[in-house]
Amino acid sequence: MLACTPMNFKSCQSSLLQWYHANRRELPWRANRDPYCIWISETMLQQTTTTAVIPYFERFLSRFPNLKTLAEAPLASVLEAWAGLGYYSRARNLHKAAQALNSAQKFPQSHVQLLEYPGFGPYTARAVASLAFGESVGVVDGNVIRVLSRVEGQDWEWWLSRTRPILQARADAWVSGVPSQDMNQALMELGRTICTPKSPSCLLCPIRTACVSYEQDKVIARPRKKPRPERQLWLWQPQLTIRDGKILLRKNSTVPFLRNQWLLPGPARQVTKKPKDFHYRHSITHHDIFVTVGQPVRKVQSDDQWIPLAEIRRHIPTSLVQKALAHVGYADALERL
């Protein structure tokens, strides 16, 4: 066994880069090193698979081909283009950051500068700085965590904040002395195509002989599984209020799912058992929501908004509300969305 020790680390880097250049997938965001395109793709790839992202990415770039067009677009249009990808805070932060970046008139080239903008966390900032501008910083996503945990034979509690500096230091070490944009993508590509979670193709791995977990027969055991948060059961009674072809929306400040987003008004409460009677069920992260569509609101609040039914997806991309419309027979309206 030839582990990736300081003595042969360069050889490990070389083997992985050679494999990447020979086997890399042709993806639309790899066509160039445009920071805008890379930023959009990396934001979309959070919580979403590569296969699912490609058509969204191509449609999004067709609609917003550059930073200026995204910055000047209404938020409703951005949310409409994002519909189906989920985790809509990503789209909102994308729009906010686009406006700020467009005002700056120059895309920052370091991850430290990028961290100052909405939606740029440690991963996204380093990914853009490395892939677009070649900054020598490693990126740490789920694929990289899996590869490093297995190759280096570590049982890191990777979900804890105190472990983040350790993982970041290891990722930084792998890009040291080589083109960071290639090495970061090589590590991620290896995790996505070879060093997969359940059925890794170890015999095809370019650094198999240096993998401690392969030697120990512990590949599947690493990385450690993150403890899952306990699922919460919620009863929600949205008040569907429609007048003159418009639907009433209210900013959600009372329940944990879709917090601070426009939503149908209506009470919600957490329960310990699944209810027997409800109209439909919807899941958001670890929230199981059992929905019973209620009566229209009696008193409209001053900060409520009336939105045309045909534009509902632009304001609330989640299907949670569209299911409520379908339940009460607004199929024709949904066809126009």
Coordinates of C-alpha atoms in Angstrom, one line a residue, residues 28 64 86 123 155 260 271:
P28 CA -21.8 23.6 -19.9
F64 CA -30.0 36.0 -17.8
G86 CA -35.9 24.3 -4.5
Y123 CA -17.6 26.8 -0.4
D155 CA -13.5 9.5 10.6
N260 CA -39.8 35.2 5.6
V271 CA -48.0 17.9 16.4

